[in-house]
């Protein structure tokens, strides 16, 4: 007598084969219709507005059409297991802003370095201005004071974004 049982592996194979056209069809159709483009550059007025909102100068990389502002935490004196650690060894953040491909919106990404008591105020300001929090985490063990890193991102036409990331 033949065994007609259907194993989990057989079920997964059948499901994958049956759903492949549904999943890959739209992707390949979209990929064929998409033409790789170049991100429109930020204007001098855009850059001036970003720098005014951040309260400091940044760097514009024309080849990437991206404006970046470094956020070093030179105000901190950090030790790990009692040994001093230079700020350049992982205690500097950044904010980068560029246009989206269609040039109608902007995209912001940031990695910020925060003391514990700075996490909630920055998170509240970012969320209130339409930004999203991707992560809050640590890089080190045994550092004093305790340092947190917050990944912030957003997309849209928000002019208030840089100001929400500015330190008082």
Short mmCIF file of C-alpha atoms in Angstrom, two decimals:
data_model
loop_
_atom_site.label_atom_id
_atom_site.label_comp_id
_atom_site.label_asym_id
_atom_site.label_seq_id
_atom_site.Cartn_x
_atom_site.Cartn_y
_atom_site.Cartn_z
CA UNK A 1 0.00 0.00 0.00
CA UNK A 2 1.40 3.38 -0.97
CA UNK A 3 2.02 6.06 1.64
CA UNK A 4 -0.01 9.16 0.71
CA UNK A 5 0.98 11.29 3.70
CA UNK A 6 1.86 14.88 3.03
CA UNK A 7 4.88 16.03 5.06
CA UNK A 8 5.50 19.53 6.31
CA UNK A 9 8.38 19.80 3.81
CA UNK A 10 6.05 18.84 0.94
CA UNK A 11 3.53 21.42 2.14
CA UNK A 12 6.22 24.16 2.26
CA UNK A 13 7.45 23.28 -1.25
CA UNK A 14 3.92 23.33 -2.66
CA UNK A 15 3.11 26.61 -0.95
CA UNK A 16 6.33 28.21 -2.17
CA UNK A 17 5.74 27.07 -5.75
CA UNK A 18 2.10 28.13 -5.77
CA UNK A 19 2.73 31.55 -4.23
CA UNK A 20 5.91 32.45 -6.17
CA UNK A 21 4.07 34.05 -9.12
CA UNK A 22 1.90 36.06 -6.73
CA UNK A 23 4.89 37.33 -4.79
CA UNK A 24 7.48 37.70 -7.53
CA UNK A 25 5.17 38.82 -10.32
CA UNK A 26 4.48 42.28 -8.92
CA UNK A 27 8.13 42.71 -7.90
CA UNK A 28 9.51 41.88 -11.32
CA UNK A 29 6.87 44.04 -13.01
CA UNK A 30 7.74 46.92 -10.70
CA UNK A 31 11.49 46.38 -11.15
CA UNK A 32 11.11 46.48 -14.92
CA UNK A 33 9.18 49.73 -14.78
CA UNK A 34 11.62 51.42 -12.42
CA UNK A 35 14.41 53.45 -13.93
CA UNK A 36 17.38 54.04 -11.66
CA UNK A 37 17.68 57.74 -11.02
CA UNK A 38 19.82 60.22 -9.22
CA UNK A 39 18.65 61.94 -6.08
CA UNK A 40 18.02 65.64 -6.74
CA UNK A 41 20.55 67.88 -4.99
CA UNK A 42 19.67 69.99 -1.98
CA UNK A 43 19.54 73.70 -2.81
CA UNK A 44 21.60 76.32 -1.01
CA UNK A 45 18.36 77.42 0.68
CA UNK A 46 17.69 73.82 1.83
CA UNK A 47 21.19 73.57 3.29
CA UNK A 48 20.91 76.96 5.00
CA UNK A 49 17.56 75.95 6.52
CA UNK A 50 18.99 72.65 7.79
CA UNK A 51 22.02 74.36 9.33
CA UNK A 52 19.88 77.09 10.91
CA UNK A 53 17.56 74.48 12.42
CA UNK A 54 20.46 72.36 13.67
CA UNK A 55 22.27 75.41 15.04
CA UNK A 56 25.55 74.34 13.44
CA UNK A 57 27.26 73.84 10.10
CA UNK A 58 27.29 70.48 8.42
CA UNK A 59 28.83 68.93 5.33
CA UNK A 60 27.16 68.59 1.95
CA UNK A 61 28.44 65.75 -0.24
CA UNK A 62 27.34 66.60 -3.77
CA UNK A 63 28.02 63.11 -5.18
CA UNK A 64 25.53 61.69 -2.67
CA UNK A 65 23.26 64.76 -2.57
CA UNK A 66 23.33 64.39 1.22
CA UNK A 67 23.80 66.93 4.00
CA UNK A 68 25.33 65.49 7.18
CA UNK A 69 25.82 67.10 10.55
CA UNK A 70 28.08 65.45 13.08
CA UNK A 71 26.93 65.38 16.68
CA UNK A 72 30.02 64.62 18.79
CA UNK A 73 29.43 64.47 22.51
CA UNK A 74 32.51 66.46 23.54
CA UNK A 75 30.64 67.45 26.70
CA UNK A 76 30.95 63.91 28.06
CA UNK A 77 33.82 62.37 29.99
CA UNK A 78 33.40 58.64 29.49
CA UNK A 79 35.19 55.79 31.20
CA UNK A 80 34.95 52.05 30.68
CA UNK A 81 35.90 50.08 33.77
CA UNK A 82 37.49 53.27 35.08
CA UNK A 83 39.66 53.93 32.00
CA UNK A 84 39.03 57.15 30.02
CA UNK A 85 37.76 56.62 26.47
CA UNK A 86 38.11 59.26 23.70
CA UNK A 87 34.84 60.54 22.23
CA UNK A 88 36.08 59.48 18.76
CA UNK A 89 35.90 55.82 19.88
CA UNK A 90 32.15 55.61 19.37
CA UNK A 91 30.53 58.50 21.20
CA UNK A 92 29.63 60.74 18.28
CA UNK A 93 26.31 60.87 16.49
CA UNK A 94 25.14 62.28 13.17
CA UNK A 95 22.11 63.49 11.21
CA UNK A 96 21.84 63.10 7.42
CA UNK A 97 19.18 64.64 5.18
CA UNK A 98 18.56 64.28 1.45
CA UNK A 99 15.73 64.53 -1.06
CA UNK A 100 13.81 61.46 -2.14
CA UNK A 101 14.19 60.40 -5.78
CA UNK A 102 11.11 62.35 -6.86
CA UNK A 103 12.50 65.51 -5.21
CA UNK A 104 9.14 66.22 -3.55
CA UNK A 105 10.06 64.93 -0.10
CA UNK A 106 13.05 64.65 2.15
CA UNK A 107 14.53 61.74 4.07
CA UNK A 108 16.27 62.01 7.44
CA UNK A 109 18.39 59.42 9.21
CA UNK A 110 20.20 59.91 12.49
CA UNK A 111 22.17 58.06 15.11
CA UNK A 112 22.31 60.02 18.35
CA UNK A 113 24.41 59.50 21.47
CA UNK A 114 22.46 60.15 24.64
CA UNK A 115 22.67 60.06 28.39
CA UNK A 116 19.87 58.10 30.04
CA UNK A 117 17.98 61.24 31.05
CA UNK A 118 18.09 62.54 27.43
CA UNK A 119 16.40 59.50 25.85
CA UNK A 120 12.74 60.31 26.64
CA UNK A 121 12.89 64.05 25.79
CA UNK A 122 14.50 63.38 22.39
CA UNK A 123 12.14 60.51 21.66
CA UNK A 124 9.15 62.73 22.49
CA UNK A 125 10.45 65.58 20.30
CA UNK A 126 11.18 63.25 17.38
CA UNK A 127 7.77 61.55 17.54
CA UNK A 128 5.97 64.90 17.93
CA UNK A 129 7.63 66.05 14.68
CA UNK A 130 6.65 63.01 12.60
CA UNK A 131 9.90 61.09 12.93
CA UNK A 132 10.20 57.41 13.82
CA UNK A 133 12.47 55.66 16.27
CA UNK A 134 14.19 52.61 14.79
CA UNK A 135 16.16 51.55 17.85
CA UNK A 136 17.38 52.54 21.29
CA UNK A 137 20.37 50.48 22.35
CA UNK A 138 23.85 50.39 23.89
CA UNK A 139 27.24 49.81 22.28
CA UNK A 140 29.30 49.23 25.40
CA UNK A 141 29.32 47.48 28.76
CA UNK A 142 30.61 49.09 31.94
CA UNK A 143 30.75 52.65 30.57
CA UNK A 144 30.16 55.56 32.91
CA UNK A 145 28.00 57.49 32.51
CA UNK A 146 25.61 55.03 30.85
CA UNK A 147 25.28 55.87 27.13
CA UNK A 148 22.34 55.09 24.82
CA UNK A 149 22.12 55.29 21.02
CA UNK A 150 18.89 56.22 19.27
CA UNK A 151 18.28 55.59 15.56
CA UNK A 152 15.84 58.15 14.16
CA UNK A 153 14.43 58.29 10.65
CA UNK A 154 11.69 59.99 8.72
CA UNK A 155 10.39 60.79 5.28
CA UNK A 156 8.21 63.67 4.16
CA UNK A 157 8.29 67.44 3.92
CA UNK A 158 8.97 68.14 7.59
CA UNK A 159 10.87 71.40 8.06
CA UNK A 160 10.88 70.91 11.84
CA UNK A 161 12.89 67.67 11.77
CA UNK A 162 16.36 69.10 12.33
CA UNK A 163 15.15 71.35 15.13
CA UNK A 164 13.69 68.34 16.98
CA UNK A 165 17.14 66.72 17.01
CA UNK A 166 18.96 69.82 18.22
CA UNK A 167 20.43 69.75 21.70
CA UNK A 168 19.38 72.61 23.99
#
